[in-house]
């Protein structure tokens, strides 16, 4: 303390980062009491928190225009310059940023504090070295102490926004410019914290905390950061070097540039400054400015703005005259008309004001009302109307603002809806009411209203912080940019139970099986970055999942055969492989999903081997008859003609229309046919098939394998257990044919049931019994009469005239030689038939031998020739009676399902 003992007033002057404020705080805490004045409410709050940590909350007070924390035993006061009470007897007094005495708007406040604020034991004036001459002139007994900067400040040139180093602060001079820069940083660098002088302390602290915690690497601010706010900034970039000072747009002075640039560097860490963009135009520093900032040599300030700090208040005209008085010292100059004086002069012209301002108390009360800050920046005229309303309440009745009216004004602001500007406007208006509430004699219950305004400001401040963060911070992008850096291995990646993928707590997408999908809420510009992050971070997770797949049981795998979808294999509910065409129907190519291709070759081979093992097990379980057909087709011990039949059947999936194999069957003898039946193959009248391949599981696999062969989606299959279904649309018909159904008119019947009905008809005729649409077998099956007639005709039976006139239903006759009503390759032909007359009695007698050539050509059945055999004679005869057809008969499509499906899908794409 010896160096300060020589004079009661000490001026500690120097550039930024010299520890001036820290020194003053230490000096104050060494005294029994003290007060410090600051240029910003934010800075006063920051130092208040520091002193509270040293002296305790009961000893420290915070006094600003709209916030007062004054414990009864307070001995240390942290204030804004305007709120400094010069009537208190305190041991220590300090004024920070004293060079603001040269500011046209607020300079007269700082000049007044330089001249009149004194501590009983010690007074400190803190500021730039540029005011040393004027301070020495105004305070002759002042002791000036210069302090060097702790670290070096150097010029780093112009940098693009995308190339700014981390821990940078970008300074702009309008809210619009701040928002624009912050939006660009959100897009390219994950976001930025925003600090403006208009922010409430709560919002400002929350924003700065994000920057200090490393949640964002950039800070966008107005020149408020130049007023002593201590931030861990490595580089300061100027978005512009021009500002609007309330009267005109002008270039910053070198001192102002240095004050802002000096925020770069902390304690002994060096800092840099530069411009944003290109090194040309108004945004570029001149060589002279760079040299002055780096060497901390600035033009001296010769004059400070002044206004009488103790005007007379006995009369209104005396008050105005003293406030407009000119200084009588060359170091001082008259301050421009401030808002409070402009409002006073407007009100002084109001007759009601003149009438009521009689006496010293009323003049002082009016001047105090005019001191209400224009937080909303509404202008003197609008603000004067607001002050006039307040003063009228203060000058009538009890002299208090009505409680209900005041509460209504607060309630109007109690909403967190709206954008950033809307919420900021509400906070500014709330600061007005907070200022009023902290005037002890303006409200009847000031403590209650002060608490309500405080709670409202905190509520709005939290909403503003959330709005700023939502708009200007993309934490996910910030996390991923860090993920790209050197510390990527330190960022934890987690996959939740529902598949959500998070990096350091931020959702980047979803993992379904092995396939990663980007969060749908992601902007298009960020999708590539998220996919790249997934590629880097999910390798280990995918390898673990691949090991789980290889170790899975057969029950964990599922065949994907949904209608309209390509066939594949699923594990854990997601697709892991697709089935593509292979060397044969039973040997498809198992192609891994592209998500698994990111794994190593060794892992891929293990997965393919596991899926192949499962596929072989499924073939043995569901397609064993088909597997045995393929084996028999390659067995040299089997006769060649039988092998040919096996090969065709195996290639067709084990089900074929008989017409497709008639030529091959014609070359088989009785023993060779026995080999087919011994293999479980039914050689029916209409189809050749293995009954085991008509089961639902086998039908699903046959459908999937066929779709894989022709690279087309699967078709819909009938439900399990069905034997008779409506024909439906063509895709449904084709799916039913794959499952072993054959079309008869507007119905489709499973082929084993069709063969059973054909045998039942033959047995009935053999017993000389009628077989009609009302026979029990047909009725229980649900086959309609037109479908029954079509089935009988295709099976080789034909309707004939009844033997007895009592008959009233058609019967069948076994006559050979007529052709079926379908062709081989899945195409349909029109069956030309003679309608059955209404009320006619017809019987079916006998079975006819299929002859494909005639019905394929669409020819009509020939009428019987004279001299033909009697009706009912089952001997082979070339003479045939006319073959009438049942009414409503429809073409019957072939049952070559594989060929027909390929044709249909080929036509329809």
Tab-separated table of N, CA and C in Angstrom, residues 216-363:
chain	number	residue	atom	x	y	z
A	216	UNK	N	-19.763	-23.837	-27.379
A	216	UNK	CA	-19.536	-23.162	-28.658
A	216	UNK	C	-18.138	-22.571	-28.621
A	217	UNK	N	-17.546	-22.406	-29.767
A	217	UNK	CA	-16.172	-21.896	-29.841
A	217	UNK	C	-16.107	-20.440	-30.272
A	218	UNK	N	-17.270	-19.806	-30.455
A	218	UNK	CA	-17.272	-18.434	-30.963
A	218	UNK	C	-18.257	-17.589	-30.185
A	219	UNK	N	-17.945	-16.310	-30.111
A	219	UNK	CA	-18.775	-15.338	-29.409
A	219	UNK	C	-19.006	-14.171	-30.359
A	220	UNK	N	-20.261	-13.805	-30.542
A	220	UNK	CA	-20.592	-12.641	-31.358
A	220	UNK	C	-21.149	-11.577	-30.424
A	221	UNK	N	-20.577	-10.387	-30.475
A	221	UNK	CA	-20.938	-9.368	-29.488
A	221	UNK	C	-20.917	-7.983	-30.112
A	222	UNK	N	-21.562	-7.073	-29.419
A	222	UNK	CA	-21.427	-5.662	-29.751
A	222	UNK	C	-20.188	-5.142	-29.022
A	223	UNK	N	-19.959	-3.832	-29.137
A	223	UNK	CA	-18.776	-3.282	-28.485
A	223	UNK	C	-18.901	-3.278	-26.970
A	224	UNK	N	-19.992	-3.869	-26.436
A	224	UNK	CA	-20.128	-3.982	-24.985
A	224	UNK	C	-19.002	-4.802	-24.376
A	225	UNK	N	-18.422	-5.724	-25.139
A	225	UNK	CA	-17.354	-6.546	-24.561
A	225	UNK	C	-16.090	-5.723	-24.334
A	226	UNK	N	-16.012	-4.528	-24.936
A	226	UNK	CA	-14.840	-3.688	-24.726
A	226	UNK	C	-14.833	-2.998	-23.378
A	227	UNK	N	-15.970	-3.047	-22.665
A	227	UNK	CA	-16.083	-2.343	-21.393
A	227	UNK	C	-15.701	-3.222	-20.206
A	228	UNK	N	-14.614	-3.953	-20.314
A	228	UNK	CA	-14.079	-4.645	-19.160
A	228	UNK	C	-14.645	-6.011	-18.888
A	229	UNK	N	-15.507	-6.539	-19.753
A	229	UNK	CA	-16.016	-7.889	-19.523
A	229	UNK	C	-14.876	-8.877	-19.724
A	230	UNK	N	-14.645	-9.703	-18.735
A	230	UNK	CA	-13.514	-10.623	-18.768
A	230	UNK	C	-13.929	-11.940	-19.411
A	231	UNK	N	-13.423	-12.169	-20.600
A	231	UNK	CA	-13.767	-13.367	-21.353
A	231	UNK	C	-12.490	-14.061	-21.813
A	232	UNK	N	-12.579	-15.360	-21.948
A	232	UNK	CA	-11.419	-16.136	-22.394
A	232	UNK	C	-11.404	-16.154	-23.920
A	233	UNK	N	-10.935	-15.037	-24.487
A	233	UNK	CA	-10.941	-14.850	-25.934
A	233	UNK	C	-9.512	-14.826	-26.445
A	234	UNK	N	-9.251	-15.583	-27.505
A	234	UNK	CA	-7.910	-15.613	-28.082
A	234	UNK	C	-7.770	-14.651	-29.254
A	235	UNK	N	-8.888	-14.398	-29.958
A	235	UNK	CA	-8.820	-13.561	-31.157
A	235	UNK	C	-10.092	-12.723	-31.238
A	236	UNK	N	-9.944	-11.469	-31.600
A	236	UNK	CA	-11.087	-10.577	-31.803
A	236	UNK	C	-11.124	-10.183	-33.271
A	237	UNK	N	-12.247	-10.467	-33.911
A	237	UNK	CA	-12.417	-10.122	-35.322
A	237	UNK	C	-13.489	-9.046	-35.432
A	238	UNK	N	-13.197	-7.986	-36.155
A	238	UNK	CA	-14.131	-6.882	-36.337
A	238	UNK	C	-14.950	-7.133	-37.604
A	239	UNK	N	-16.258	-7.286	-37.443
A	239	UNK	CA	-17.115	-7.426	-38.617
A	239	UNK	C	-17.245	-6.103	-39.354
A	240	UNK	N	-17.010	-5.013	-38.634
A	240	UNK	CA	-17.073	-3.682	-39.230
A	240	UNK	C	-16.244	-2.747	-38.366
A	241	UNK	N	-15.863	-1.625	-38.926
A	241	UNK	CA	-15.142	-0.607	-38.156
A	241	UNK	C	-15.936	0.687	-38.096
A	242	UNK	N	-17.243	0.593	-38.399
A	242	UNK	CA	-18.115	1.760	-38.348
A	242	UNK	C	-19.276	1.469	-37.412
A	243	UNK	N	-19.727	2.488	-36.713
A	243	UNK	CA	-20.863	2.334	-35.803
A	243	UNK	C	-21.722	3.595	-35.855
A	244	UNK	N	-22.962	3.451	-35.460
A	244	UNK	CA	-23.870	4.585	-35.341
A	244	UNK	C	-23.862	5.011	-33.881
A	245	UNK	N	-23.450	6.223	-33.615
A	245	UNK	CA	-23.280	6.674	-32.231
A	245	UNK	C	-24.495	7.401	-31.680
A	246	UNK	N	-25.619	7.249	-32.356
A	246	UNK	CA	-26.842	7.934	-31.926
A	246	UNK	C	-27.152	9.155	-32.755
A	247	UNK	N	-26.133	9.653	-33.452
A	247	UNK	CA	-26.335	10.821	-34.296
A	247	UNK	C	-25.928	10.569	-35.738
A	248	UNK	N	-24.857	9.820	-35.906
A	248	UNK	CA	-24.361	9.572	-37.257
A	248	UNK	C	-23.548	8.280	-37.266
A	249	UNK	N	-23.346	7.735	-38.462
A	249	UNK	CA	-22.482	6.576	-38.619
A	249	UNK	C	-21.060	7.072	-38.821
A	250	UNK	N	-20.151	6.579	-38.031
A	250	UNK	CA	-18.774	7.048	-38.086
A	250	UNK	C	-17.816	5.878	-37.893
A	251	UNK	N	-16.558	6.112	-38.259
A	251	UNK	CA	-15.529	5.113	-38.055
A	251	UNK	C	-15.084	5.137	-36.595
A	252	UNK	N	-14.761	3.992	-36.069
A	252	UNK	CA	-14.288	3.911	-34.697
A	252	UNK	C	-12.991	4.687	-34.542
A	253	UNK	N	-12.808	5.268	-33.378
A	253	UNK	CA	-11.519	5.888	-33.091
A	253	UNK	C	-10.505	4.779	-32.783
A	254	UNK	N	-9.253	5.113	-32.847
A	254	UNK	CA	-8.214	4.119	-32.559
A	254	UNK	C	-8.338	3.632	-31.126
A	255	UNK	N	-8.688	4.539	-30.207
A	255	UNK	CA	-8.858	4.131	-28.810
A	255	UNK	C	-9.991	3.122	-28.664
A	256	UNK	N	-11.083	3.351	-29.378
A	256	UNK	CA	-12.208	2.412	-29.322
A	256	UNK	C	-11.811	1.065	-29.919
A	257	UNK	N	-11.082	1.095	-31.022
A	257	UNK	CA	-10.605	-0.152	-31.617
A	257	UNK	C	-9.744	-0.925	-30.617
A	258	UNK	N	-8.846	-0.201	-29.977
A	258	UNK	CA	-7.926	-0.854	-29.040
A	258	UNK	C	-8.676	-1.395	-27.825
A	259	UNK	N	-9.674	-0.648	-27.354
A	259	UNK	CA	-10.452	-1.100	-26.200
A	259	UNK	C	-11.130	-2.433	-26.486
A	260	UNK	N	-11.654	-2.588	-27.714
A	260	UNK	CA	-12.340	-3.831	-28.091
A	260	UNK	C	-11.322	-4.926	-28.403
A	261	UNK	N	-10.303	-4.585	-29.200
A	261	UNK	CA	-9.305	-5.596	-29.581
A	261	UNK	C	-8.568	-6.120	-28.359
A	262	UNK	N	-8.455	-5.279	-27.320
A	262	UNK	CA	-7.730	-5.682	-26.122
A	262	UNK	C	-8.392	-6.795	-25.337
A	263	UNK	N	-9.637	-7.163	-25.697
A	263	UNK	CA	-10.289	-8.298	-25.030
A	263	UNK	C	-9.612	-9.616	-25.402
A	264	UNK	N	-8.818	-9.599	-26.478
A	264	UNK	CA	-8.109	-10.822	-26.889
A	264	UNK	C	-6.911	-11.037	-25.974
A	265	UNK	N	-6.726	-12.275	-25.567
A	265	UNK	CA	-5.648	-12.601	-24.647
A	265	UNK	C	-6.153	-12.492	-23.217
A	266	UNK	N	-5.683	-13.365	-22.377
A	266	UNK	CA	-6.142	-13.366	-20.988
A	266	UNK	C	-4.933	-13.543	-20.079
A	267	UNK	N	-4.783	-12.562	-19.221
A	267	UNK	CA	-3.655	-12.555	-18.295
A	267	UNK	C	-2.338	-12.651	-19.094
A	268	UNK	N	-1.603	-13.761	-19.004
A	268	UNK	CA	-0.320	-13.838	-19.703
A	268	UNK	C	-0.401	-14.553	-21.048
A	269	UNK	N	-1.602	-14.854	-21.507
A	269	UNK	CA	-1.752	-15.471	-22.829
A	269	UNK	C	-1.897	-14.383	-23.873
A	270	UNK	N	-1.109	-14.497	-24.943
A	270	UNK	CA	-1.151	-13.488	-25.998
A	270	UNK	C	-2.470	-13.575	-26.756
A	271	UNK	N	-2.825	-12.454	-27.380
A	271	UNK	CA	-4.047	-12.393	-28.168
A	271	UNK	C	-3.796	-11.746	-29.515
A	272	UNK	N	-4.757	-11.921	-30.418
A	272	UNK	CA	-4.646	-11.340	-31.759
A	272	UNK	C	-5.952	-10.642	-32.106
A	273	UNK	N	-5.889	-9.777	-33.083
A	273	UNK	CA	-7.083	-9.102	-33.588
A	273	UNK	C	-6.966	-8.987	-35.095
A	274	UNK	N	-8.061	-8.719	-35.727
A	274	UNK	CA	-8.078	-8.573	-37.175
A	274	UNK	C	-9.481	-8.261	-37.642
A	275	UNK	N	-9.636	-8.232	-38.945
A	275	UNK	CA	-10.947	-7.935	-39.521
A	275	UNK	C	-11.558	-9.213	-40.081
A	276	UNK	N	-12.833	-9.122	-40.360
A	276	UNK	CA	-13.578	-10.254	-40.892
A	276	UNK	C	-13.799	-10.004	-42.378
A	277	UNK	N	-13.260	-10.876	-43.211
A	277	UNK	CA	-13.437	-10.702	-44.648
A	277	UNK	C	-12.132	-10.390	-45.332
A	278	UNK	N	-12.160	-9.362	-46.163
A	278	UNK	CA	-10.984	-9.024	-46.973
A	278	UNK	C	-10.275	-7.792	-46.411
A	279	UNK	N	-9.010	-7.675	-46.738
A	279	UNK	CA	-8.202	-6.555	-46.255
A	279	UNK	C	-8.339	-5.351	-47.180
A	280	UNK	N	-9.557	-4.946	-47.397
A	280	UNK	CA	-9.793	-3.738	-48.188
A	280	UNK	C	-11.134	-3.151	-47.751
A	281	UNK	N	-11.383	-1.908	-48.157
A	281	UNK	CA	-12.638	-1.258	-47.821
A	281	UNK	C	-12.636	-0.704	-46.414
A	282	UNK	N	-13.841	-0.323	-45.952
A	282	UNK	CA	-13.973	0.317	-44.641
A	282	UNK	C	-13.703	-0.641	-43.503
A	283	UNK	N	-13.804	-1.950	-43.752
A	283	UNK	CA	-13.618	-2.922	-42.672
A	283	UNK	C	-12.150	-3.242	-42.422
A	284	UNK	N	-11.243	-2.654	-43.189
A	284	UNK	CA	-9.823	-2.971	-43.047
A	284	UNK	C	-9.125	-1.955	-42.144
A	285	UNK	N	-8.168	-2.441	-41.393
A	285	UNK	CA	-7.359	-1.570	-40.551
A	285	UNK	C	-6.278	-0.904	-41.407
A	286	UNK	N	-5.982	0.332	-41.085
A	286	UNK	CA	-4.875	1.007	-41.751
A	286	UNK	C	-3.572	0.650	-41.020
A	287	UNK	N	-2.453	0.748	-41.692
A	287	UNK	CA	-1.169	0.455	-41.018
A	287	UNK	C	-0.965	1.302	-39.766
A	288	UNK	N	-1.390	2.568	-39.812
A	288	UNK	CA	-1.219	3.440	-38.649
A	288	UNK	C	-2.061	2.940	-37.465
A	289	UNK	N	-3.284	2.488	-37.758
A	289	UNK	CA	-4.153	1.979	-36.694
A	289	UNK	C	-3.580	0.695	-36.094
A	290	UNK	N	-3.056	-0.173	-36.946
A	290	UNK	CA	-2.469	-1.425	-36.448
A	290	UNK	C	-1.293	-1.145	-35.536
A	291	UNK	N	-0.420	-0.223	-35.959
A	291	UNK	CA	0.756	0.100	-35.149
A	291	UNK	C	0.350	0.694	-33.808
A	292	UNK	N	-0.659	1.575	-33.820
A	292	UNK	CA	-1.094	2.218	-32.584
A	292	UNK	C	-1.703	1.200	-31.618
A	293	UNK	N	-2.478	0.271	-32.157
A	293	UNK	CA	-3.128	-0.726	-31.294
A	293	UNK	C	-2.090	-1.680	-30.712
A	294	UNK	N	-1.132	-2.102	-31.523
A	294	UNK	CA	-0.131	-3.048	-31.035
A	294	UNK	C	0.805	-2.413	-30.014
A	295	UNK	N	1.083	-1.115	-30.184
A	295	UNK	CA	2.016	-0.446	-29.269
A	295	UNK	C	1.297	0.290	-28.142
A	296	UNK	N	-0.052	0.323	-28.193
A	296	UNK	CA	-0.877	0.965	-27.167
A	296	UNK	C	-0.585	2.463	-27.048
A	297	UNK	N	-0.335	3.083	-28.169
A	297	UNK	CA	-0.115	4.529	-28.208
A	297	UNK	C	-1.287	5.166	-28.940
A	298	UNK	N	-2.065	5.971	-28.182
A	298	UNK	CA	-3.273	6.556	-28.756
A	298	UNK	C	-3.265	8.063	-28.581
A	299	UNK	N	-3.943	8.763	-29.429
A	299	UNK	CA	-4.009	10.229	-29.275
A	299	UNK	C	-4.590	10.582	-27.914
A	300	UNK	N	-4.010	11.552	-27.247
A	300	UNK	CA	-4.524	11.913	-25.919
A	300	UNK	C	-5.906	12.560	-26.010
A	301	UNK	N	-6.681	12.358	-24.970
A	301	UNK	CA	-7.995	12.989	-24.858
A	301	UNK	C	-7.790	14.313	-24.126
A	302	UNK	N	-8.129	15.405	-24.793
A	302	UNK	CA	-7.878	16.739	-24.223
A	302	UNK	C	-9.093	17.298	-23.487
A	303	UNK	N	-10.288	16.810	-23.819
A	303	UNK	CA	-11.489	17.355	-23.198
A	303	UNK	C	-12.453	16.226	-22.834
A	304	UNK	N	-13.191	16.457	-21.740
A	304	UNK	CA	-14.248	15.547	-21.329
A	304	UNK	C	-15.576	16.294	-21.350
A	305	UNK	N	-16.640	15.562	-21.589
A	305	UNK	CA	-17.962	16.188	-21.594
A	305	UNK	C	-18.418	16.420	-20.153
A	306	UNK	N	-19.090	17.558	-19.977
A	306	UNK	CA	-19.467	17.957	-18.622
A	306	UNK	C	-20.880	18.520	-18.614
A	307	UNK	N	-21.558	18.258	-17.512
A	307	UNK	CA	-22.828	18.907	-17.204
A	307	UNK	C	-22.891	19.064	-15.688
A	308	UNK	N	-23.478	20.118	-15.238
A	308	UNK	CA	-23.521	20.404	-13.806
A	308	UNK	C	-24.145	19.222	-13.068
A	309	UNK	N	-23.367	18.628	-12.168
A	309	UNK	CA	-23.868	17.479	-11.426
A	309	UNK	C	-24.678	17.837	-10.214
A	310	UNK	N	-24.690	19.125	-9.807
A	310	UNK	CA	-25.472	19.574	-8.644
A	310	UNK	C	-26.291	20.808	-9.025
A	311	UNK	N	-27.223	20.643	-9.979
A	311	UNK	CA	-28.009	21.822	-10.398
A	311	UNK	C	-28.967	22.270	-9.284
A	312	UNK	N	-29.360	23.535	-9.373
A	312	UNK	CA	-30.332	24.060	-8.414
A	312	UNK	C	-31.707	23.443	-8.703
A	313	UNK	N	-32.438	23.139	-7.662
A	313	UNK	CA	-33.757	22.529	-7.818
A	313	UNK	C	-34.839	23.329	-7.093
A	314	UNK	N	-34.549	24.599	-6.788
A	314	UNK	CA	-35.564	25.414	-6.130
A	314	UNK	C	-36.654	25.827	-7.100
A	315	UNK	N	-36.270	26.030	-8.377
A	315	UNK	CA	-37.253	26.413	-9.402
A	315	UNK	C	-36.957	25.649	-10.676
A	316	UNK	N	-38.008	25.459	-11.464
A	316	UNK	CA	-37.865	24.678	-12.695
A	316	UNK	C	-36.958	25.365	-13.691
A	317	UNK	N	-37.083	26.698	-13.819
A	317	UNK	CA	-36.237	27.407	-14.781
A	317	UNK	C	-34.780	27.402	-14.346
A	318	UNK	N	-34.523	27.444	-13.011
A	318	UNK	CA	-33.149	27.365	-12.529
A	318	UNK	C	-32.539	26.000	-12.854
A	319	UNK	N	-33.344	24.949	-12.715
A	319	UNK	CA	-32.861	23.587	-13.012
A	319	UNK	C	-32.456	23.462	-14.474
A	320	UNK	N	-33.296	23.958	-15.360
A	320	UNK	CA	-32.981	23.859	-16.789
A	320	UNK	C	-31.761	24.702	-17.115
A	321	UNK	N	-31.682	25.886	-16.540
A	321	UNK	CA	-30.554	26.773	-16.819
A	321	UNK	C	-29.236	26.157	-16.369
A	322	UNK	N	-29.227	25.561	-15.184
A	322	UNK	CA	-27.983	24.953	-14.696
A	322	UNK	C	-27.578	23.749	-15.544
A	323	UNK	N	-28.545	22.988	-16.003
A	323	UNK	CA	-28.233	21.821	-16.831
A	323	UNK	C	-27.718	22.221	-18.209
A	324	UNK	N	-28.049	23.427	-18.630
A	324	UNK	CA	-27.585	23.898	-19.937
A	324	UNK	C	-26.369	24.820	-19.809
A	325	UNK	N	-25.867	24.961	-18.618
A	325	UNK	CA	-24.726	25.866	-18.389
A	325	UNK	C	-23.466	25.329	-19.060
A	326	UNK	N	-22.578	26.255	-19.462
A	326	UNK	CA	-21.323	25.894	-20.112
A	326	UNK	C	-20.226	25.774	-19.050
A	327	UNK	N	-19.281	24.858	-19.271
A	327	UNK	CA	-18.172	24.729	-18.304
A	327	UNK	C	-17.233	25.925	-18.410
A	328	UNK	N	-16.522	26.185	-17.336
A	328	UNK	CA	-15.605	27.327	-17.314
A	328	UNK	C	-14.152	26.890	-17.327
A	329	UNK	N	-13.903	25.616	-17.695
A	329	UNK	CA	-12.540	25.114	-17.761
A	329	UNK	C	-12.260	24.596	-19.164
A	330	UNK	N	-11.050	24.806	-19.666
A	330	UNK	CA	-10.749	24.372	-21.037
A	330	UNK	C	-10.738	22.845	-21.190
A	331	UNK	N	-10.538	22.109	-20.115
A	331	UNK	CA	-10.512	20.642	-20.203
A	331	UNK	C	-11.916	20.051	-20.332
A	332	UNK	N	-12.925	20.891	-20.169
A	332	UNK	CA	-14.312	20.419	-20.201
A	332	UNK	C	-15.055	21.076	-21.354
A	333	UNK	N	-16.026	20.346	-21.868
A	333	UNK	CA	-16.902	20.887	-22.904
A	333	UNK	C	-18.338	20.490	-22.573
A	334	UNK	N	-19.247	21.308	-23.005
A	334	UNK	CA	-20.657	21.075	-22.685
A	334	UNK	C	-21.136	19.772	-23.331
A	335	UNK	N	-21.839	18.991	-22.557
A	335	UNK	CA	-22.358	17.720	-23.065
A	335	UNK	C	-23.538	17.964	-23.998
A	336	UNK	N	-23.659	17.200	-25.030
A	336	UNK	CA	-24.857	17.299	-25.864
A	336	UNK	C	-26.107	17.037	-25.030
A	337	UNK	N	-27.211	17.552	-25.512
A	337	UNK	CA	-28.471	17.400	-24.765
A	337	UNK	C	-28.818	15.930	-24.622
A	338	UNK	N	-28.831	15.441	-23.405
A	338	UNK	CA	-29.163	14.039	-23.136
A	338	UNK	C	-30.672	13.861	-23.127
A	339	UNK	N	-31.108	12.588	-23.082
A	339	UNK	CA	-32.528	12.284	-23.131
A	339	UNK	C	-33.247	12.865	-21.926
A	340	UNK	N	-32.639	12.781	-20.743
A	340	UNK	CA	-33.325	13.294	-19.549
A	340	UNK	C	-33.565	14.792	-19.636
A	341	UNK	N	-32.585	15.532	-20.149
A	341	UNK	CA	-32.765	16.976	-20.290
A	341	UNK	C	-33.791	17.288	-21.388
A	342	UNK	N	-33.766	16.546	-22.476
A	342	UNK	CA	-34.742	16.757	-23.545
A	342	UNK	C	-36.161	16.522	-23.035
A	343	UNK	N	-36.348	15.480	-22.225
A	343	UNK	CA	-37.672	15.199	-21.660
A	343	UNK	C	-38.068	16.313	-20.690
A	344	UNK	N	-37.118	16.764	-19.862
A	344	UNK	CA	-37.419	17.833	-18.909
A	344	UNK	C	-37.888	19.086	-19.627
A	345	UNK	N	-37.212	19.464	-20.685
A	345	UNK	CA	-37.580	20.680	-21.403
A	345	UNK	C	-38.959	20.550	-22.056
A	346	UNK	N	-39.325	19.359	-22.512
A	346	UNK	CA	-40.656	19.161	-23.077
A	346	UNK	C	-41.728	19.272	-21.992
A	347	UNK	N	-41.461	18.666	-20.856
A	347	UNK	CA	-42.448	18.726	-19.782
A	347	UNK	C	-42.538	20.127	-19.183
A	348	UNK	N	-41.413	20.835	-19.184
A	348	UNK	CA	-41.419	22.194	-18.607
A	348	UNK	C	-42.330	23.138	-19.376
A	349	UNK	N	-42.680	22.788	-20.618
A	349	UNK	CA	-43.587	23.614	-21.410
A	349	UNK	C	-45.053	23.255	-21.197
A	350	UNK	N	-45.320	22.230	-20.393
A	350	UNK	CA	-46.691	21.787	-20.134
A	350	UNK	C	-47.273	22.637	-19.009
A	351	UNK	N	-48.403	23.304	-19.212
A	351	UNK	CA	-48.996	24.146	-18.147
A	351	UNK	C	-49.273	23.382	-16.859
A	352	UNK	N	-49.687	22.120	-16.996
A	352	UNK	CA	-49.966	21.342	-15.793
A	352	UNK	C	-48.704	21.109	-14.990
A	353	UNK	N	-47.596	20.865	-15.671
A	353	UNK	CA	-46.318	20.666	-15.003
A	353	UNK	C	-45.891	21.958	-14.317
A	354	UNK	N	-46.043	23.056	-15.013
A	354	UNK	CA	-45.667	24.351	-14.423
A	354	UNK	C	-46.477	24.611	-13.162
A	355	UNK	N	-47.765	24.281	-13.226
A	355	UNK	CA	-48.642	24.534	-12.091
A	355	UNK	C	-48.258	23.672	-10.880
A	356	UNK	N	-47.863	22.430	-11.126
A	356	UNK	CA	-47.627	21.512	-10.018
A	356	UNK	C	-46.197	21.555	-9.468
A	357	UNK	N	-45.262	22.065	-10.226
A	357	UNK	CA	-43.871	22.091	-9.744
A	357	UNK	C	-43.605	23.365	-8.955
A	358	UNK	N	-44.276	23.445	-7.823
A	358	UNK	CA	-44.077	24.581	-6.926
A	358	UNK	C	-43.278	24.090	-5.725
A	359	UNK	N	-42.107	24.570	-5.578
A	359	UNK	CA	-41.293	24.197	-4.440
A	359	UNK	C	-40.217	23.189	-4.820
A	360	UNK	N	-39.208	23.117	-3.962
A	360	UNK	CA	-38.019	22.307	-4.205
A	360	UNK	C	-38.351	20.810	-4.345
A	361	UNK	N	-39.263	20.315	-3.477
A	361	UNK	CA	-39.558	18.875	-3.498
A	361	UNK	C	-40.162	18.443	-4.823
A	362	UNK	N	-41.095	19.238	-5.358
A	362	UNK	CA	-41.751	18.871	-6.601
A	362	UNK	C	-40.786	18.970	-7.782
A	363	UNK	N	-39.882	19.970	-7.756
A	363	UNK	CA	-38.902	20.076	-8.840
A	363	UNK	C	-37.967	18.859	-8.812
